[in-house]
Amino acid sequence: MSMEHDYFGLVGDYWSEDVEYGDQRVEVVLDADADTVALAALDVAATLVGELELVDDELRSAFVTQLDSGSSPVMRFLATVLDPDLEQAEEVEAAIGRDSGDRQIDALRSMSLIRVDLRPDADEPGDAFAEFEYGLAPEDTDERLVASIDLEREIVDVRFEG
């Protein structure tokens, strides 16, 4: 069975759209089973799409707070992509569009938001309602930093995939 939503249209199993904000194109994916998803959760997901820039800024600020922990996923991601011996080091360097004097901050601010996965059936506090996938020089590197947030935009998980 499927349901109709004002923003997503016919909700069945899978919805995808490229959304532009700033100078980025972000793939936004909605994976929902119409039989188990609440209309209110779909409304929250639609609002989240409309506020991608705000949520992106909040997540990047949260990443900065993890710079103090040497074992955080953010630090592991940065250590990998900023390694001068990385095969794609030149591409990564070219992707860093800022030069504030703090290379880690510049790298975090220069990351591309690649994809947002919305899971409106995960609508309990602490559930991974949305995942934001970031990369630095994503066309050239496979390393990703993924942040999951719950329905109330609290971070429930940050992981490094590489």
C-alpha atoms as one frame of an Amber mdcrd trajectory, in Angstrom:
protein
   0.000   0.000   0.000   1.148   3.578  -0.522   0.257   6.969   0.894   0.272
  10.469  -0.542   2.353  13.217   1.041   2.371  16.913   0.106   6.160  17.067
  -0.318   7.234  13.529  -1.203   4.218  12.651  -3.325   3.403   8.964  -3.430
   5.258   7.276  -0.562   5.973   3.630  -1.182   9.406   2.180  -0.756  11.946
   4.642  -2.163  12.060   8.318  -3.128  15.136  10.226  -4.318  15.818  13.771
  -5.457  18.840  16.002  -5.939  18.500  19.114  -3.816  20.594  22.214  -4.368
  21.668  24.585  -1.677  24.573  26.954  -1.808  26.947  25.530  -4.381  26.208
  21.895  -3.534  23.984  19.224  -5.041  22.887  16.772  -2.394  21.158  13.479
  -3.075  18.234  13.162  -0.668  16.727   9.695  -0.301  13.578   8.714   1.545
  13.244   5.055   2.401   9.843   4.422   3.909   7.226   1.724   4.016   3.844
   3.403   3.741   2.354   0.815   6.088   4.674   1.677   8.982   5.472   5.374
   8.580   3.565   8.130  10.342   2.420  11.191   8.439   3.930  13.413  11.165
   7.353  11.808  10.617   7.069  12.495   6.890   6.293  16.123   7.709   9.429
  16.318   9.875  11.462  14.751   7.048  10.104  17.329   4.587  11.006  20.151
   6.978  14.492  18.680   7.320  14.955  18.786   3.535  13.926  22.437   3.553
  16.425  23.183   6.313  19.405  21.188   4.987  21.747  24.156   5.210  20.880
  24.780   8.864  21.257  21.112   9.846  24.495  20.876   7.862  25.912  23.864
   9.784  24.861  22.297  13.101  26.563  19.007  12.224  29.775  20.675  11.099
  29.880  22.577  14.387  29.430  19.290  16.238  32.307  17.804  14.228  34.540
  20.651  15.414  33.799  19.723  19.035  35.180  16.235  18.348  38.598  17.561
  17.343  39.747  17.342  20.969  39.337  13.574  21.020  42.098  11.756  19.188
  40.015   8.619  18.794  36.796  10.202  17.517  35.461   9.251  14.088  36.047
  12.853  12.981  39.730  12.634  13.913  40.128   9.246  12.189  38.476  10.659
   9.059  40.737  13.729   9.045  43.873  11.709   9.759  43.106   9.542   6.747
  42.114  12.199   4.204  44.782  14.711   5.275  47.589  12.145   5.166  50.237
  13.608   2.820  51.042  10.058   1.675  47.472   9.460   0.532  47.371   8.633
  -3.160  44.804  11.402  -3.719  46.585  13.980  -1.515  46.699  16.567  -4.327
  42.962  16.209  -4.992  42.198  16.542  -1.286  44.425  19.606  -1.030  42.647
  21.177  -4.013  39.259  20.462  -2.374  40.149  22.479   0.726  38.826  25.858
  -0.282  39.734  27.733   2.873  42.994  28.732   4.502  42.359  29.943   8.034
  45.583  28.492   9.353  43.824  25.542  10.998  43.960  22.714   8.483  41.465
  20.473  10.305  38.849  23.221  10.564  39.418  24.135   6.913  38.953  20.497
   5.902  35.712  20.182   7.898  34.356  23.391   6.394  35.368  22.255   2.877
  33.695  18.848   3.022  30.872  18.179   0.604  27.529  16.978   1.867  26.959
  14.124  -0.555  23.822  12.371   0.545  21.050  12.516   3.133  19.122   9.339
   3.899  15.769   9.928   5.568  14.187   7.088   7.525  10.870   8.435   8.822
   9.891   5.070  10.281  12.725   5.570  12.831  10.712   8.167  14.712  11.587
   7.461  18.353  14.137   9.557  20.288  17.570   8.030  19.752  16.634   6.324
  16.460  18.653   7.191  13.339  15.980   9.285  11.608  18.427  10.785   9.079
  22.009  10.116   8.005  24.209  12.844   6.552  27.135  11.589   4.470  30.162
  13.845   3.937  33.322  13.547   1.882  36.378  15.627   1.099  37.138  15.426
  -2.626  34.346  12.817  -2.829  34.874  12.196  -6.541  38.446  11.108  -5.823
  38.275   9.510  -2.360  36.112   6.817  -0.793  36.430   8.015   2.811  33.192
   9.250   4.318  32.107  10.836   7.557  28.515   9.893   8.395  26.410  11.547
  11.076  23.048  10.156  12.187  20.469  12.352  13.879  17.173  11.535  15.512
  13.780  13.094  14.960  14.715  16.019  17.208  18.043  16.606  15.407  20.168
  15.218  18.213  23.256  13.371  17.013  22.923   9.663  17.770  26.021   8.435
  15.917  29.055   9.660  13.992  31.136   7.149  12.094  34.053   7.063   9.713
  33.701   4.853   6.653  36.761   4.324   4.566
